[in-house]
Structure formats: structure tokens, C-alpha cells
């Protein structure tokens, strides 16, 4: 299905466990190569629920957006930490500008705000950051998955099946 596709999944401490691991396995099971990209602050990151520990394959300052077909941003407390690393912000902005699929779930859209790519776009997220998205110029809607061009967003772990399906369908094009 996704043979030949390479997907970056961003990682930082306190990611929402299922929001990183379920897309990771979903994309791998669909045939994609998955690269875990960290901020560079650590080599391994723990999920906030304590059920997952992820080792990075590369750091954001050492990869190029051109090398990926998609970038996935899990939620939890990680996106707020990711946005402090300019290399992560730039990776997301560049992937978006190149027309790559950029997918974010839960608190993941915080990184989209920092990358400056939500103005005029239709998105969803965890409800507490809806106001931040609106303030950044996005149209926020409460839906399990929202796709606006190359941008895919979801609200919470319960939305993961629809989130994964939307990413896979977008990559199959």
C-alpha cells in the first residue's frame, strides 16, 4: 500500500503513548518506512502514560523535509516541548511548504501554530488548544479527523483509526 513511502514521526518527552505508537505501527503495517525524529534533547523518549519508550532514528537538525512523504506529530505534552526546538519547527514548515502530508493529533497542532501553517486552514485538535488555533487564524472544528489539503488533524486517541486511515489515503493519493 505505502511501499516506497518514508514517514517521519516526531518525538519528544511525554508524548501521548498511543498517538505515537499506533500511527507508527499503522504506517509500518501499510508498508511505509518510518523514521522516528527527535528534537535532539535525548536519544530515547518516554510516553506520558509510561507504556512506551521510543528510541530516535535521527534528529530534526540532521534530516531534510525532502526525504519524507509525510510528517506525523503525536500529542501529549511533547508538542509544547518540540516547538522550543527551531529544527523541529522548520522541518514541519518545510514539509508543509513542499506539499508533503503533515498530520497532527491532540496537542500536535501546537507545533503547526509555531510553524505558522494554520492561518486560513480548517483543523481540529484537543479542545483546550482550539482557542490557540483560532488566534493563529485557523478555522477550528470538532470532528474526529479534518483534512485541509496536505494538512490532517485529529482530536484524541479515540480518533486514531480515522487519523491513520486519512494519512494512508492521502499518501496513496
mmCIF file of N, CA and C in Angstrom, residues 20-140:
data_model
loop_
_atom_site.group_PDB
_atom_site.id
_atom_site.type_symbol
_atom_site.label_atom_id
_atom_site.label_comp_id
_atom_site.label_asym_id
_atom_site.label_seq_id
_atom_site.Cartn_x
_atom_site.Cartn_y
_atom_site.Cartn_z
ATOM 1 N N UNK A 20 1.680 8.100 19.298
ATOM 2 C CA UNK A 20 2.919 7.849 18.567
ATOM 3 C C UNK A 20 2.967 6.393 18.093
ATOM 4 N N UNK A 21 2.661 5.467 19.003
ATOM 5 C CA UNK A 21 2.839 4.052 18.659
ATOM 6 C C UNK A 21 1.812 3.525 17.656
ATOM 7 N N UNK A 22 0.561 3.932 17.765
ATOM 8 C CA UNK A 22 -0.459 3.416 16.837
ATOM 9 C C UNK A 22 -0.219 3.911 15.408
ATOM 10 N N UNK A 23 0.061 5.209 15.184
ATOM 11 C CA UNK A 23 0.422 5.607 13.821
ATOM 12 C C UNK A 23 1.720 4.935 13.332
ATOM 13 N N UNK A 24 2.692 4.773 14.235
ATOM 14 C CA UNK A 24 3.946 4.130 13.840
ATOM 15 C C UNK A 24 3.681 2.729 13.295
ATOM 16 N N UNK A 25 2.932 1.929 14.049
ATOM 17 C CA UNK A 25 2.638 0.562 13.602
ATOM 18 C C UNK A 25 1.695 0.556 12.416
ATOM 19 N N UNK A 26 0.748 1.475 12.388
ATOM 20 C CA UNK A 26 -0.175 1.560 11.263
ATOM 21 C C UNK A 26 0.540 1.850 9.950
ATOM 22 N N UNK A 27 1.496 2.783 9.992
ATOM 23 C CA UNK A 27 2.233 3.138 8.778
ATOM 24 C C UNK A 27 3.178 2.003 8.370
ATOM 25 N N UNK A 28 3.827 1.389 9.364
ATOM 26 C CA UNK A 28 4.714 0.248 9.057
ATOM 27 C C UNK A 28 3.910 -0.906 8.466
ATOM 28 N N UNK A 29 2.764 -1.201 9.056
ATOM 29 C CA UNK A 29 1.924 -2.291 8.549
ATOM 30 C C UNK A 29 1.394 -2.010 7.150
ATOM 31 N N UNK A 30 1.305 -0.736 6.782
ATOM 32 C CA UNK A 30 0.855 -0.357 5.436
ATOM 33 C C UNK A 30 2.019 -0.371 4.444
ATOM 34 N N UNK A 31 3.231 -0.674 4.932
ATOM 35 C CA UNK A 31 4.381 -0.805 4.054
ATOM 36 C C UNK A 31 5.329 0.374 4.008
ATOM 37 N N UNK A 32 5.061 1.419 4.788
ATOM 38 C CA UNK A 32 5.927 2.597 4.780
ATOM 39 C C UNK A 32 7.159 2.380 5.644
ATOM 40 N N UNK A 33 8.212 3.106 5.314
ATOM 41 C CA UNK A 33 9.385 3.175 6.181
ATOM 42 C C UNK A 33 9.113 4.306 7.165
ATOM 43 N N UNK A 34 9.259 4.031 8.457
ATOM 44 C CA UNK A 34 9.012 5.036 9.485
ATOM 45 C C UNK A 34 10.335 5.427 10.142
ATOM 46 N N UNK A 35 10.574 6.720 10.229
ATOM 47 C CA UNK A 35 11.770 7.258 10.868
ATOM 48 C C UNK A 35 11.307 8.086 12.070
ATOM 49 N N UNK A 36 11.772 7.706 13.253
ATOM 50 C CA UNK A 36 11.436 8.478 14.468
ATOM 51 C C UNK A 36 12.450 9.613 14.567
ATOM 52 N N UNK A 37 11.936 10.843 14.534
ATOM 53 C CA UNK A 37 12.788 12.031 14.533
ATOM 54 C C UNK A 37 12.618 12.768 15.859
ATOM 55 N N UNK A 38 13.707 12.872 16.597
ATOM 56 C CA UNK A 38 13.687 13.563 17.883
ATOM 57 C C UNK A 38 14.190 14.988 17.765
ATOM 58 N N UNK A 39 14.014 15.718 18.843
ATOM 59 C CA UNK A 39 14.453 17.118 18.877
ATOM 60 C C UNK A 39 15.956 17.226 19.069
ATOM 61 N N UNK A 40 16.569 16.160 19.584
ATOM 62 C CA UNK A 40 17.984 16.199 19.903
ATOM 63 C C UNK A 40 18.238 16.352 21.389
ATOM 64 N N UNK A 41 17.178 16.542 22.158
ATOM 65 C CA UNK A 41 17.351 16.718 23.605
ATOM 66 C C UNK A 41 17.707 15.403 24.300
ATOM 67 N N UNK A 42 17.312 14.268 23.687
ATOM 68 C CA UNK A 42 17.593 12.939 24.251
ATOM 69 C C UNK A 42 17.676 11.936 23.102
ATOM 70 N N UNK A 43 18.107 10.709 23.433
ATOM 71 C CA UNK A 43 18.163 9.632 22.441
ATOM 72 C C UNK A 43 16.896 8.779 22.523
ATOM 73 N N UNK A 44 16.345 8.685 23.735
ATOM 74 C CA UNK A 44 15.080 7.967 23.920
ATOM 75 C C UNK A 44 14.108 8.882 24.652
ATOM 76 N N UNK A 45 12.824 8.679 24.346
ATOM 77 C CA UNK A 45 11.776 9.473 24.980
ATOM 78 C C UNK A 45 10.724 8.539 25.551
ATOM 79 N N UNK A 46 10.186 8.939 26.705
ATOM 80 C CA UNK A 46 9.129 8.155 27.350
ATOM 81 C C UNK A 46 7.779 8.814 27.103
ATOM 82 N N UNK A 47 6.774 7.961 26.900
ATOM 83 C CA UNK A 47 5.423 8.455 26.771
ATOM 84 C C UNK A 47 4.900 8.906 28.116
ATOM 85 N N UNK A 48 3.949 9.812 28.116
ATOM 86 C CA UNK A 48 3.434 10.358 29.378
ATOM 87 C C UNK A 48 2.637 9.337 30.181
ATOM 88 N N UNK A 49 2.143 8.282 29.527
ATOM 89 C CA UNK A 49 1.405 7.225 30.227
ATOM 90 C C UNK A 49 2.336 6.137 30.755
ATOM 91 N N UNK A 50 3.596 6.164 30.309
ATOM 92 C CA UNK A 50 4.570 5.189 30.775
ATOM 93 C C UNK A 50 4.517 3.843 30.080
ATOM 94 N N UNK A 51 3.692 3.713 29.031
ATOM 95 C CA UNK A 51 3.586 2.414 28.361
ATOM 96 C C UNK A 51 4.495 2.307 27.140
ATOM 97 N N UNK A 52 5.146 3.399 26.758
ATOM 98 C CA UNK A 52 6.014 3.353 25.582
ATOM 99 C C UNK A 52 7.282 4.163 25.817
ATOM 100 N N UNK A 53 8.392 3.607 25.360
ATOM 101 C CA UNK A 53 9.665 4.315 25.296
ATOM 102 C C UNK A 53 10.153 4.170 23.872
ATOM 103 N N UNK A 54 10.491 5.287 23.261
ATOM 104 C CA UNK A 54 10.868 5.313 21.847
ATOM 105 C C UNK A 54 12.302 5.799 21.703
ATOM 106 N N UNK A 55 13.067 5.068 20.898
ATOM 107 C CA UNK A 55 14.437 5.475 20.558
ATOM 108 C C UNK A 55 14.388 6.174 19.198
ATOM 109 N N UNK A 56 15.057 7.316 19.096
ATOM 110 C CA UNK A 56 15.032 8.055 17.839
ATOM 111 C C UNK A 56 15.989 7.452 16.822
ATOM 112 N N UNK A 57 15.622 7.611 15.551
ATOM 113 C CA UNK A 57 16.476 7.182 14.441
ATOM 114 C C UNK A 57 17.343 8.333 13.956
ATOM 115 N N UNK A 58 16.863 9.559 14.176
ATOM 116 C CA UNK A 58 17.561 10.755 13.697
ATOM 117 C C UNK A 58 17.068 11.955 14.490
ATOM 118 N N UNK A 59 17.783 13.064 14.347
ATOM 119 C CA UNK A 59 17.343 14.302 14.991
ATOM 120 C C UNK A 59 16.917 15.291 13.901
ATOM 121 N N UNK A 60 16.024 16.182 14.278
ATOM 122 C CA UNK A 60 15.424 17.111 13.317
ATOM 123 C C UNK A 60 16.459 17.966 12.591
ATOM 124 N N UNK A 61 17.568 18.274 13.257
ATOM 125 C CA UNK A 61 18.594 19.100 12.613
ATOM 126 C C UNK A 61 19.434 18.314 11.608
ATOM 127 N N UNK A 62 19.261 16.995 11.564
ATOM 128 C CA UNK A 62 20.065 16.153 10.660
ATOM 129 C C UNK A 62 19.247 15.533 9.528
ATOM 130 N N UNK A 63 17.951 15.869 9.445
ATOM 131 C CA UNK A 63 17.112 15.321 8.375
ATOM 132 C C UNK A 63 16.614 16.459 7.484
ATOM 133 N N UNK A 64 16.114 16.080 6.309
ATOM 134 C CA UNK A 64 15.583 17.053 5.359
ATOM 135 C C UNK A 64 14.133 16.716 5.065
ATOM 136 N N UNK A 65 13.288 17.714 5.027
ATOM 137 C CA UNK A 65 11.864 17.509 4.722
ATOM 138 C C UNK A 65 11.695 16.812 3.375
ATOM 139 N N UNK A 66 12.602 17.088 2.451
ATOM 140 C CA UNK A 66 12.545 16.486 1.118
ATOM 141 C C UNK A 66 12.615 14.962 1.155
ATOM 142 N N UNK A 67 13.179 14.407 2.221
ATOM 143 C CA UNK A 67 13.377 12.955 2.320
ATOM 144 C C UNK A 67 12.146 12.211 2.827
ATOM 145 N N UNK A 68 11.093 12.933 3.170
ATOM 146 C CA UNK A 68 9.888 12.316 3.720
ATOM 147 C C UNK A 68 8.672 12.602 2.851
ATOM 148 N N UNK A 69 7.732 11.657 2.888
ATOM 149 C CA UNK A 69 6.453 11.841 2.205
ATOM 150 C C UNK A 69 5.417 12.418 3.162
ATOM 151 N N UNK A 70 5.665 12.244 4.462
ATOM 152 C CA UNK A 70 4.742 12.750 5.482
ATOM 153 C C UNK A 70 5.493 12.980 6.783
ATOM 154 N N UNK A 71 4.941 13.877 7.599
ATOM 155 C CA UNK A 71 5.422 14.116 8.959
ATOM 156 C C UNK A 71 4.218 13.983 9.879
ATOM 157 N N UNK A 72 4.355 13.149 10.912
ATOM 158 C CA UNK A 72 3.277 12.938 11.881
ATOM 159 C C UNK A 72 3.716 13.485 13.237
ATOM 160 N N UNK A 73 2.820 14.262 13.851
ATOM 161 C CA UNK A 73 3.093 14.873 15.155
ATOM 162 C C UNK A 73 2.111 14.315 16.181
ATOM 163 N N UNK A 74 2.599 13.481 17.116
ATOM 164 C CA UNK A 74 1.713 12.983 18.175
ATOM 165 C C UNK A 74 1.455 14.078 19.205
ATOM 166 N N UNK A 75 0.455 13.848 20.049
ATOM 167 C CA UNK A 75 0.115 14.826 21.070
ATOM 168 C C UNK A 75 0.777 14.542 22.403
ATOM 169 N N UNK A 76 0.052 14.838 23.459
ATOM 170 C CA UNK A 76 0.611 14.776 24.805
ATOM 171 C C UNK A 76 1.264 16.108 25.124
ATOM 172 N N UNK A 77 2.247 16.074 26.012
ATOM 173 C CA UNK A 77 2.987 17.295 26.358
ATOM 174 C C UNK A 77 4.152 17.529 25.403
ATOM 175 N N UNK A 78 4.438 16.556 24.541
ATOM 176 C CA UNK A 78 5.587 16.638 23.638
ATOM 177 C C UNK A 78 5.548 17.828 22.669
ATOM 178 N N UNK A 79 4.407 18.127 22.016
ATOM 179 C CA UNK A 79 4.432 19.225 21.041
ATOM 180 C C UNK A 79 4.845 20.570 21.638
ATOM 181 N N UNK A 80 4.469 20.816 22.886
ATOM 182 C CA UNK A 80 4.860 22.070 23.527
ATOM 183 C C UNK A 80 6.373 22.115 23.718
ATOM 184 N N UNK A 81 6.998 20.946 23.916
ATOM 185 C CA UNK A 81 8.466 20.863 24.040
ATOM 186 C C UNK A 81 9.119 20.916 22.661
ATOM 187 N N UNK A 82 8.480 20.295 21.671
ATOM 188 C CA UNK A 82 9.026 20.294 20.303
ATOM 189 C C UNK A 82 9.156 21.702 19.758
ATOM 190 N N UNK A 83 8.166 22.546 20.065
ATOM 191 C CA UNK A 83 8.147 23.887 19.481
ATOM 192 C C UNK A 83 9.269 24.767 20.005
ATOM 193 N N UNK A 84 9.967 24.317 21.041
ATOM 194 C CA UNK A 84 11.126 25.051 21.562
ATOM 195 C C UNK A 84 12.384 24.767 20.738
ATOM 196 N N UNK A 85 12.308 23.792 19.838
ATOM 197 C CA UNK A 85 13.452 23.402 19.006
ATOM 198 C C UNK A 85 13.216 23.883 17.578
ATOM 199 N N UNK A 86 13.949 24.899 17.164
ATOM 200 C CA UNK A 86 13.744 25.508 15.852
ATOM 201 C C UNK A 86 13.863 24.484 14.726
ATOM 202 N N UNK A 87 14.717 23.475 14.890
ATOM 203 C CA UNK A 87 14.875 22.472 13.833
ATOM 204 C C UNK A 87 13.585 21.674 13.626
ATOM 205 N N UNK A 88 12.824 21.445 14.687
ATOM 206 C CA UNK A 88 11.550 20.733 14.549
ATOM 207 C C UNK A 88 10.508 21.631 13.883
ATOM 208 N N UNK A 89 10.470 22.885 14.296
ATOM 209 C CA UNK A 89 9.544 23.854 13.703
ATOM 210 C C UNK A 89 9.829 23.979 12.204
ATOM 211 N N UNK A 90 11.100 24.107 11.857
ATOM 212 C CA UNK A 90 11.500 24.269 10.456
ATOM 213 C C UNK A 90 11.199 23.023 9.629
ATOM 214 N N UNK A 91 11.386 21.839 10.207
ATOM 215 C CA UNK A 91 11.087 20.595 9.494
ATOM 216 C C UNK A 91 9.601 20.547 9.112
ATOM 217 N N UNK A 92 8.739 20.898 10.056
ATOM 218 C CA UNK A 92 7.295 20.896 9.809
ATOM 219 C C UNK A 92 6.927 21.959 8.769
ATOM 220 N N UNK A 93 7.474 23.159 8.914
ATOM 221 C CA UNK A 93 7.170 24.241 7.968
ATOM 222 C C UNK A 93 7.613 23.859 6.556
ATOM 223 N N UNK A 94 8.822 23.336 6.442
ATOM 224 C CA UNK A 94 9.361 22.982 5.126
ATOM 225 C C UNK A 94 8.557 21.841 4.498
ATOM 226 N N UNK A 95 8.218 20.811 5.290
ATOM 227 C CA UNK A 95 7.413 19.694 4.768
ATOM 228 C C UNK A 95 6.082 20.225 4.239
ATOM 229 N N UNK A 96 5.459 21.091 5.013
ATOM 230 C CA UNK A 96 4.188 21.695 4.597
ATOM 231 C C UNK A 96 4.354 22.471 3.294
ATOM 232 N N UNK A 97 5.379 23.321 3.245
ATOM 233 C CA UNK A 97 5.597 24.161 2.069
ATOM 234 C C UNK A 97 5.900 23.341 0.816
ATOM 235 N N UNK A 98 6.474 22.151 1.004
ATOM 236 C CA UNK A 98 6.765 21.253 -0.116
ATOM 237 C C UNK A 98 5.545 20.442 -0.540
ATOM 238 N N UNK A 99 4.427 20.613 0.194
ATOM 239 C CA UNK A 99 3.210 19.873 -0.138
ATOM 240 C C UNK A 99 3.167 18.465 0.423
ATOM 241 N N UNK A 100 4.073 18.161 1.340
ATOM 242 C CA UNK A 100 4.070 16.846 1.980
ATOM 243 C C UNK A 100 2.872 16.761 2.923
ATOM 244 N N UNK A 101 2.443 15.551 3.240
ATOM 245 C CA UNK A 101 1.377 15.369 4.227
ATOM 246 C C UNK A 101 1.940 15.735 5.594
ATOM 247 N N UNK A 102 1.247 16.609 6.301
ATOM 248 C CA UNK A 102 1.602 16.966 7.674
ATOM 249 C C UNK A 102 0.379 16.636 8.518
ATOM 250 N N UNK A 103 0.553 15.692 9.455
ATOM 251 C CA UNK A 103 -0.568 15.202 10.262
ATOM 252 C C UNK A 103 -0.266 15.411 11.743
ATOM 253 N N UNK A 104 -1.243 15.952 12.466
ATOM 254 C CA UNK A 104 -1.053 16.231 13.889
ATOM 255 C C UNK A 104 -2.318 15.849 14.647
ATOM 256 N N UNK A 105 -2.126 15.249 15.814
ATOM 257 C CA UNK A 105 -3.264 14.816 16.630
ATOM 258 C C UNK A 105 -3.165 15.401 18.032
ATOM 259 N N UNK A 106 -4.307 15.660 18.627
ATOM 260 C CA UNK A 106 -4.425 16.093 20.018
ATOM 261 C C UNK A 106 -3.766 17.460 20.226
ATOM 262 N N UNK A 107 -2.641 17.508 20.946
ATOM 263 C CA UNK A 107 -1.908 18.754 21.151
ATOM 264 C C UNK A 107 -0.878 18.990 20.042
ATOM 265 N N UNK A 108 -0.763 18.062 19.104
ATOM 266 C CA UNK A 108 0.178 18.195 17.993
ATOM 267 C C UNK A 108 0.059 19.498 17.223
ATOM 268 N N UNK A 109 -1.163 20.026 17.018
ATOM 269 C CA UNK A 109 -1.280 21.295 16.288
ATOM 270 C C UNK A 109 -0.575 22.481 16.944
ATOM 271 N N UNK A 110 -0.130 22.345 18.196
ATOM 272 C CA UNK A 110 0.676 23.419 18.789
ATOM 273 C C UNK A 110 1.932 23.653 17.933
ATOM 274 N N UNK A 111 2.498 22.572 17.419
ATOM 275 C CA UNK A 111 3.682 22.696 16.573
ATOM 276 C C UNK A 111 3.319 23.315 15.219
ATOM 277 N N UNK A 112 2.108 23.042 14.743
ATOM 278 C CA UNK A 112 1.647 23.653 13.490
ATOM 279 C C UNK A 112 1.526 25.168 13.651
ATOM 280 N N UNK A 113 1.063 25.602 14.828
ATOM 281 C CA UNK A 113 0.957 27.038 15.124
ATOM 282 C C UNK A 113 2.350 27.662 15.080
ATOM 283 N N UNK A 114 3.314 27.031 15.753
ATOM 284 C CA UNK A 114 4.676 27.574 15.783
ATOM 285 C C UNK A 114 5.299 27.600 14.394
ATOM 286 N N UNK A 115 4.910 26.651 13.545
ATOM 287 C CA UNK A 115 5.428 26.610 12.166
ATOM 288 C C UNK A 115 4.730 27.627 11.265
ATOM 289 N N UNK A 116 3.679 28.257 11.778
ATOM 290 C CA UNK A 116 2.986 29.298 11.027
ATOM 291 C C UNK A 116 2.205 28.786 9.826
ATOM 292 N N UNK A 117 1.614 27.585 9.953
ATOM 293 C CA UNK A 117 0.958 26.994 8.780
ATOM 294 C C UNK A 117 -0.543 26.747 8.966
ATOM 295 N N UNK A 118 -1.156 27.352 9.973
ATOM 296 C CA UNK A 118 -2.587 27.110 10.191
ATOM 297 C C UNK A 118 -3.505 28.248 9.734
ATOM 298 N N UNK A 119 -2.962 29.416 9.476
ATOM 299 C CA UNK A 119 -3.803 30.559 9.083
ATOM 300 C C UNK A 119 -4.623 30.212 7.838
ATOM 301 N N UNK A 120 -5.952 30.389 7.952
ATOM 302 C CA UNK A 120 -6.840 30.119 6.832
ATOM 303 C C UNK A 120 -7.124 28.642 6.589
ATOM 304 N N UNK A 121 -6.650 27.790 7.470
ATOM 305 C CA UNK A 121 -6.829 26.344 7.295
ATOM 306 C C UNK A 121 -7.886 25.824 8.250
ATOM 307 N N UNK A 122 -8.567 24.765 7.858
ATOM 308 C CA UNK A 122 -9.581 24.096 8.679
ATOM 309 C C UNK A 122 -8.890 22.963 9.429
ATOM 310 N N UNK A 123 -8.982 22.975 10.764
ATOM 311 C CA UNK A 123 -8.274 21.999 11.604
ATOM 312 C C UNK A 123 -9.124 21.573 12.797
ATOM 313 N N UNK A 124 -8.664 20.523 13.454
ATOM 314 C CA UNK A 124 -9.219 20.127 14.745
ATOM 315 C C UNK A 124 -8.059 19.821 15.674
ATOM 316 N N UNK A 125 -8.373 19.579 16.947
ATOM 317 C CA UNK A 125 -7.341 19.325 17.957
ATOM 318 C C UNK A 125 -8.030 18.937 19.256
ATOM 319 N N UNK A 126 -7.229 18.731 20.284
ATOM 320 C CA UNK A 126 -7.744 18.621 21.646
ATOM 321 C C UNK A 126 -8.426 19.956 21.943
ATOM 322 N N UNK A 127 -9.621 19.946 22.537
ATOM 323 C CA UNK A 127 -10.390 21.190 22.715
ATOM 324 C C UNK A 127 -9.658 22.339 23.407
ATOM 325 N N UNK A 128 -8.746 22.054 24.318
ATOM 326 C CA UNK A 128 -8.100 23.140 25.060
ATOM 327 C C UNK A 128 -7.190 24.013 24.199
ATOM 328 N N UNK A 129 -6.775 23.526 23.022
ATOM 329 C CA UNK A 129 -5.942 24.385 22.183
ATOM 330 C C UNK A 129 -6.717 24.981 21.004
ATOM 331 N N UNK A 130 -8.034 24.776 21.000
ATOM 332 C CA UNK A 130 -8.873 25.361 19.950
ATOM 333 C C UNK A 130 -8.696 26.883 19.907
ATOM 334 N N UNK A 131 -8.669 27.518 21.065
ATOM 335 C CA UNK A 131 -8.537 28.975 21.114
ATOM 336 C C UNK A 131 -7.193 29.415 20.547
ATOM 337 N N UNK A 132 -6.137 28.650 20.788
ATOM 338 C CA UNK A 132 -4.814 28.982 20.248
ATOM 339 C C UNK A 132 -4.823 28.888 18.723
ATOM 340 N N UNK A 133 -5.479 27.845 18.209
ATOM 341 C CA UNK A 133 -5.583 27.674 16.757
ATOM 342 C C UNK A 133 -6.393 28.803 16.132
ATOM 343 N N UNK A 134 -7.507 29.157 16.772
ATOM 344 C CA UNK A 134 -8.330 30.267 16.267
ATOM 345 C C UNK A 134 -7.534 31.569 16.281
ATOM 346 N N UNK A 135 -6.788 31.800 17.374
ATOM 347 C CA UNK A 135 -5.974 33.014 17.474
ATOM 348 C C UNK A 135 -4.878 33.054 16.413
ATOM 349 N N UNK A 136 -4.458 31.875 15.944
ATOM 350 C CA UNK A 136 -3.431 31.786 14.897
ATOM 351 C C UNK A 136 -4.051 31.861 13.500
ATOM 352 N N UNK A 137 -5.390 32.046 13.437
ATOM 353 C CA UNK A 137 -6.055 32.242 12.159
ATOM 354 C C UNK A 137 -6.674 31.006 11.541
ATOM 355 N N UNK A 138 -6.717 29.905 12.280
ATOM 356 C CA UNK A 138 -7.322 28.673 11.761
ATOM 357 C C UNK A 138 -8.823 28.659 12.012
ATOM 358 N N UNK A 139 -9.524 27.864 11.223
ATOM 359 C CA UNK A 139 -10.935 27.582 11.467
ATOM 360 C C UNK A 139 -10.960 26.253 12.208
ATOM 361 N N UNK A 140 -11.330 26.263 13.491
ATOM 362 C CA UNK A 140 -11.340 25.048 14.306
ATOM 363 C C UNK A 140 -12.717 24.399 14.251
#
